[in-house]
Amino acid sequence: MKKFLVTGALGQIGSELTMELRGRYGNENVVASGIHKRDSVVVESGPFEIVDITNYNQVSEVVKKYDIDWIVNLAAILSAVGEEKPSLAWQVNMNGLFNVLEVARENGCGVFTPSSIAAFGPNTPRDNTPQDTIQRPNTMYGVTKVSGELLCDYYYEKFGVDTRGVRFPGLISYETLPGGGTTDYAVHIYYDALQKGKFTCPLDKDTYMDMMYMPDAINAIIDLIEADGSKLKHRNAFNVTSMSFNPERIYNEIRKHIPEFTMDYDVNPNLQKIANSWPNSLDDSAAKEEWDWTPKYNLEEMTKDMLKKLKEKLNDK
Ligand code: VAH
């Protein structure tokens, strides 16, 4: 039975992936980790370790202690925080990744590390962005994502480390709030629709970005890890997407359920500059061909489920 170490396990992706992995592989086979500990079902339902991935010894000790087969490296500084703290973004996203890859090389582990649509830049073809195309991002987060893709491919080619990754679009979920990304508005709009009945959008109404509901993101990670490696022509990292929308479209979809919901705009120039450098939509045909990527949620289905689950969560508080 595979044994996993999830870094960043208390984050937006990690908190849901850890629980899904524990449901499929057994609680004791999924070690959650983070730079701090807090009350959470992730901490209470299975092994949890304090791991700062910028500390090689902490990564190495936990991998050896639990005889880990796969490291799912989710600890990262996202795009908006990365522009405010570029040095921290490099430390965590690159030096942290380097430590994870070195420990994986020394212990025979596989490594899943997410990349992002942020790995593309202003001169990348913006519509139906190809799997293989120019990648010259102009954000520190994007620089760490494209560098991370190259480093992971290098560790596969040079040392045979089984590295795999996907380029995630913006991720939308109701369990754990996102931690400082440019796409966070697409989560906050649902909370404000339910809690305030109004939302002030920080991005321009015509800002298209690819997005994905968290259940599809979790399946993408597990399906790629479980895929037959001999059939992969790409590894780091696959374009994956399930929808592309602008603030007007998500606003109007929510209004089908909450007709009195209102939205206005107060564009944040720093966020807008980042969003303007990213694609409008991705071509994810390589993921479909090589490991049968199959998203299940579109904007309509996501909105119905998100509002239902978020209402239950907020009423439980
Ligand atoms: C961010 N949510 O906004 C992340 C993601 C495509 C965006 O990488 O930084």
Coordinates of C-alpha atoms and ligand atoms in Angstrom, one line a residue:
M1 CA 0.0 0.0 0.0
K2 CA 1.4 3.4 -1.0
K3 CA 2.5 5.7 1.9
F4 CA 2.1 9.4 1.3
L5 CA 3.6 12.6 2.8
V6 CA 1.5 15.7 2.1
T7 CA 3.3 19.0 2.6
G8 CA 1.1 22.1 3.1
A9 CA -1.6 19.7 4.3
L10 CA -3.5 22.4 6.1
G11 CA -3.8 24.6 3.0
Q12 CA -6.6 24.9 0.5
I13 CA -5.7 21.8 -1.6
G14 CA -3.9 19.9 1.2
S15 CA -6.7 19.9 3.7
E16 CA -9.0 18.2 1.1
L17 CA -6.4 16.0 -0.6
T18 CA -5.2 14.5 2.7
M19 CA -8.7 13.4 3.7
E20 CA -9.4 11.9 0.3
L21 CA -6.1 10.0 0.3
R22 CA -6.8 8.8 3.8
G23 CA -10.3 7.6 2.7
R24 CA -8.7 5.6 -0.2
Y25 CA -5.4 4.4 1.3
G26 CA -6.0 4.3 5.0
N27 CA -5.4 7.1 7.6
E28 CA -2.1 5.6 8.8
N29 CA -0.7 5.6 5.2
V30 CA -1.1 9.4 4.7
V31 CA 1.2 11.6 6.8
A32 CA 0.0 15.2 6.8
S33 CA 2.5 18.0 7.5
G34 CA 2.7 21.7 7.8
I35 CA 4.9 24.5 9.3
H36 CA 2.4 24.8 12.2
K37 CA -0.3 22.7 13.8
R38 CA -3.9 23.8 14.4
D39 CA -7.2 22.1 15.3
S40 CA -8.3 20.3 12.2
V41 CA -9.7 16.9 11.1
V42 CA -6.4 16.6 9.2
V43 CA -4.4 16.7 12.4
E44 CA -6.9 14.5 14.4
S45 CA -7.6 11.8 11.8
G46 CA -4.0 10.5 11.1
P47 CA -0.3 11.2 11.5
F48 CA 0.7 14.8 11.5
E49 CA 4.3 16.2 11.5
I50 CA 5.7 19.7 11.6
V51 CA 7.7 20.1 8.4
D52 CA 9.1 23.3 6.9
I53 CA 10.2 22.2 3.4
T54 CA 13.0 24.8 3.5
N55 CA 14.6 22.6 6.2
Y56 CA 16.1 19.6 4.4
N57 CA 16.5 17.6 7.7
Q58 CA 12.8 17.9 8.6
V59 CA 11.8 16.6 5.2
S60 CA 14.3 13.8 5.3
E61 CA 13.5 12.7 8.9
V62 CA 9.8 12.4 8.2
V63 CA 10.3 10.5 4.9
K64 CA 12.6 8.0 6.6
K65 CA 10.4 7.7 9.8
Y66 CA 7.3 6.7 7.8
D67 CA 9.0 5.0 4.8
I68 CA 7.2 7.3 2.4
D69 CA 6.6 6.2 -1.2
W70 CA 5.1 9.5 -2.6
I71 CA 5.7 13.1 -1.5
V72 CA 2.8 15.4 -2.6
N73 CA 4.4 18.8 -2.3
L74 CA 1.7 21.4 -1.8
A75 CA 3.5 23.8 0.4
A76 CA 3.9 27.1 -1.6
I77 CA 3.7 30.8 -1.6
L78 CA 1.0 31.9 -4.1
S79 CA 1.0 34.6 -6.7
A80 CA -0.3 37.7 -4.9
V81 CA 1.8 37.1 -1.7
G82 CA 4.7 36.1 -3.9
E83 CA 4.8 39.6 -5.5
E84 CA 4.8 41.2 -2.0
K85 CA 7.4 38.7 -0.7
P86 CA 9.5 37.5 -3.7
S87 CA 12.4 36.2 -1.6
L88 CA 10.1 34.1 0.6
A89 CA 8.4 32.8 -2.5
W90 CA 11.8 31.7 -3.9
Q91 CA 12.8 30.1 -0.6
V92 CA 9.6 28.0 -0.2
N93 CA 8.7 27.3 -3.9
M94 CA 12.3 26.6 -5.1
N95 CA 14.6 25.8 -2.2
G96 CA 11.8 23.8 -0.6
L97 CA 11.1 21.9 -3.8
F98 CA 14.9 21.2 -4.2
N99 CA 14.9 19.7 -0.7
V100 CA 11.9 17.5 -1.5
L101 CA 13.5 16.3 -4.8
E102 CA 16.8 15.5 -3.1
V103 CA 15.0 13.6 -0.3
A104 CA 13.0 11.7 -2.9
R105 CA 16.1 10.9 -4.9
E106 CA 17.9 9.5 -1.8
N107 CA 14.8 7.5 -0.6
G108 CA 13.2 6.3 -3.9
C109 CA 10.0 8.4 -3.6
G110 CA 7.8 9.7 -6.3
V111 CA 7.0 13.4 -6.2
F112 CA 3.8 15.3 -7.2
T113 CA 4.3 19.1 -7.3
P114 CA 1.5 21.3 -8.7
S115 CA 2.5 23.9 -11.3
S116 CA 0.0 26.6 -12.4
I117 CA -1.3 28.6 -15.3
A118 CA 1.0 31.2 -13.7
A119 CA 3.8 29.3 -15.4
F120 CA 2.8 31.1 -18.6
G121 CA 3.4 34.8 -19.3
P122 CA 2.2 37.8 -21.4
N123 CA 3.6 36.4 -24.7
T124 CA 2.1 33.0 -24.3
P125 CA -0.8 32.3 -26.7
R126 CA -3.7 33.3 -24.5
D127 CA -6.6 31.3 -25.9
N128 CA -6.6 27.5 -25.8
T129 CA -3.0 27.7 -24.5
P130 CA -1.1 24.7 -25.9
Q131 CA 0.6 22.1 -23.6
D132 CA 4.0 22.9 -25.2
T133 CA 4.5 26.6 -25.8
I134 CA 6.5 29.7 -24.7
Q135 CA 6.7 30.2 -20.9
R136 CA 8.1 33.6 -19.8
P137 CA 6.1 34.5 -16.7
N138 CA 6.7 38.0 -15.2
T139 CA 5.7 37.2 -11.6
M140 CA 8.0 35.6 -9.0
Y141 CA 5.3 32.9 -8.4
G142 CA 5.3 32.2 -12.2
V143 CA 9.1 32.1 -12.3
T144 CA 9.1 29.5 -9.5
K145 CA 6.4 27.5 -11.2
V146 CA 8.2 27.2 -14.6
S147 CA 11.6 26.7 -12.8
G148 CA 9.9 24.0 -10.7
E149 CA 8.6 22.3 -13.8
L150 CA 12.1 22.2 -15.3
L151 CA 13.7 21.0 -12.0
C152 CA 11.2 18.2 -11.7
D153 CA 11.7 17.1 -15.3
Y154 CA 15.5 17.2 -14.6
Y155 CA 15.2 15.0 -11.6
Y156 CA 13.2 12.5 -13.7
E157 CA 15.7 12.5 -16.6
K158 CA 18.9 12.6 -14.6
F159 CA 18.0 10.5 -11.5
G160 CA 14.9 8.6 -12.5
V161 CA 12.8 10.2 -9.7
D162 CA 9.1 9.7 -10.7
T163 CA 8.1 13.3 -10.8
R164 CA 4.6 14.4 -12.0
G165 CA 2.6 17.6 -12.0
V166 CA -0.3 19.6 -13.3
R167 CA -0.7 23.3 -14.2
F168 CA -3.7 24.1 -12.0
P169 CA -6.0 27.0 -12.8
G170 CA -7.7 28.9 -10.0
L171 CA -9.2 26.5 -7.5
I172 CA -12.6 27.0 -5.9
S173 CA -13.5 25.2 -2.7
Y174 CA -15.6 25.6 0.5
E175 CA -13.5 23.7 3.1
T176 CA -10.4 25.9 3.5
L177 CA -9.9 29.5 2.2
P178 CA -7.2 30.0 -0.4
G179 CA -4.0 31.6 0.8
G180 CA -3.1 34.7 -1.2
G181 CA -3.7 34.0 -4.9
T182 CA -4.9 36.2 -7.7
T183 CA -7.9 33.8 -8.3
D184 CA -9.1 34.0 -4.7
Y185 CA -11.9 36.3 -5.7
A186 CA -13.7 33.4 -7.2
V187 CA -13.9 31.8 -3.7
H188 CA -14.7 35.0 -1.8
I189 CA -17.6 35.9 -4.1
Y190 CA -19.5 32.8 -2.9
Y191 CA -18.9 33.6 0.8
D192 CA -20.0 37.3 0.3
A193 CA -23.0 36.3 -1.7
L194 CA -24.3 34.2 1.3
Q195 CA -23.0 36.3 4.2
K196 CA -23.4 39.9 2.8
G197 CA -25.5 39.7 -0.3
K198 CA -23.0 41.9 -2.1
F199 CA -19.4 41.6 -3.4
T200 CA -16.7 44.0 -4.5
C201 CA -14.7 42.4 -7.2
P202 CA -10.9 43.2 -7.3
L203 CA -10.6 42.3 -11.0
D204 CA -11.9 43.9 -14.1
K205 CA -15.2 42.4 -15.4
D206 CA -13.6 41.2 -18.6
T207 CA -10.8 39.2 -16.9
Y208 CA -11.1 35.6 -18.1
M209 CA -9.1 33.0 -16.2
D210 CA -9.3 29.2 -16.1
M211 CA -10.8 27.8 -13.0
M212 CA -11.6 24.4 -11.4
Y213 CA -13.8 23.0 -8.6
M214 CA -11.7 21.3 -5.9
P215 CA -13.2 17.8 -6.3
D216 CA -11.8 17.8 -9.9
A217 CA -8.4 19.1 -8.7
I218 CA -8.2 16.3 -6.1
N219 CA -9.1 13.7 -8.7
A220 CA -6.5 15.1 -11.1
I221 CA -3.7 14.7 -8.4
I222 CA -4.7 11.1 -7.5
D223 CA -5.4 10.0 -11.1
L224 CA -2.0 11.3 -12.3
I225 CA -0.2 9.6 -9.4
E226 CA -2.0 6.4 -10.1
A227 CA -1.4 6.6 -13.9
D228 CA 0.9 4.2 -15.8
G229 CA 4.1 6.1 -15.9
S230 CA 5.2 4.3 -19.1
K231 CA 2.3 6.1 -21.0
L232 CA 3.3 9.6 -19.9
K233 CA 4.9 11.7 -22.7
H234 CA 4.8 14.8 -20.5
R235 CA 5.4 14.9 -16.8
N236 CA 5.9 18.5 -15.5
A237 CA 3.5 19.7 -16.0
F238 CA 0.1 18.9 -17.6
N239 CA -2.4 21.6 -18.6
V240 CA -5.6 20.8 -16.8
T241 CA -8.8 22.9 -16.7
S242 CA -12.6 22.5 -16.5
M243 CA -13.9 26.0 -17.1
S244 CA -13.0 29.6 -18.0
F245 CA -15.0 32.6 -16.9
N246 CA -14.8 36.2 -16.0
P247 CA -16.3 37.9 -12.9
E248 CA -19.6 38.8 -14.8
R249 CA -20.2 35.1 -15.6
I250 CA -19.7 33.8 -12.1
Y251 CA -21.8 36.7 -10.7
N252 CA -24.7 35.9 -13.0
E253 CA -24.5 32.2 -12.2
I254 CA -24.7 32.9 -8.5
R255 CA -27.7 35.3 -9.1
K256 CA -29.7 32.4 -10.6
H257 CA -29.7 31.1 -6.9
I258 CA -29.6 34.5 -5.1
P259 CA -31.4 37.0 -7.3
E260 CA -30.9 39.9 -4.9
F261 CA -27.1 39.5 -4.9
T262 CA -25.2 42.6 -6.1
M263 CA -21.6 43.2 -7.3
D264 CA -19.5 46.2 -7.9
Y265 CA -15.8 46.7 -8.9
D266 CA -12.8 48.1 -7.1
V267 CA -9.9 46.9 -9.3
N268 CA -6.7 46.1 -7.5
P269 CA -4.0 47.1 -10.0
N270 CA -1.4 44.6 -8.6
L271 CA -3.8 41.7 -8.9
Q272 CA -5.0 42.9 -12.3
K273 CA -1.4 43.0 -13.6
I274 CA -0.9 39.4 -12.6
A275 CA -4.2 38.2 -14.0
N276 CA -3.5 40.0 -17.3
S277 CA -0.3 38.0 -17.8
W278 CA -2.1 34.7 -17.6
P279 CA -4.0 32.7 -20.3
N280 CA -7.7 33.1 -20.9
S281 CA -8.2 29.3 -21.5
L282 CA -6.0 26.2 -21.7
D283 CA -5.8 23.2 -24.1
D284 CA -5.8 20.1 -21.8
S285 CA -5.8 17.5 -24.5
A286 CA -2.5 16.0 -23.5
A287 CA -3.8 15.2 -20.0
K288 CA -6.9 13.7 -21.6
E289 CA -4.9 11.5 -23.9
E290 CA -2.1 10.4 -21.6
W291 CA -3.9 9.7 -18.3
D292 CA -7.6 10.1 -19.1
W293 CA -8.1 13.5 -17.3
T294 CA -11.9 13.9 -17.0
P295 CA -13.3 17.0 -15.2
K296 CA -16.8 16.6 -13.9
Y297 CA -17.9 20.1 -12.8
N298 CA -18.7 23.1 -15.0
L299 CA -19.6 26.6 -13.7
E300 CA -23.3 25.7 -13.3
E301 CA -22.7 22.5 -11.4
M302 CA -20.0 24.0 -9.3
T303 CA -22.1 26.9 -8.2
K304 CA -25.0 24.7 -7.3
D305 CA -22.8 22.5 -5.1
M306 CA -20.6 25.3 -3.7
L307 CA -23.6 27.3 -2.5
K308 CA -25.3 24.2 -1.0
K309 CA -22.1 23.1 0.9
L310 CA -21.1 26.6 1.9
K311 CA -24.5 27.3 3.3
E312 CA -24.3 24.1 5.4
K313 CA -20.8 25.0 6.6
L314 CA -21.7 28.6 7.5
N315 CA -24.9 27.5 9.3
D316 CA -22.9 25.0 11.4
K317 CA -20.7 27.9 12.8
Ligands
VAH1 C1 -2.9 31.9 -7.5 N1 -4.6 30.2 -6.9 O1 -3.8 32.6 -7.7 C2 -3.2 30.4 -7.4 C3 -3.1 29.7 -8.8 C4 -3.7 29.9 -11.2 C5 -3.7 30.6 -9.9 O2 -1.9 29.3 -9.1 O3 -1.8 32.2 -7.3

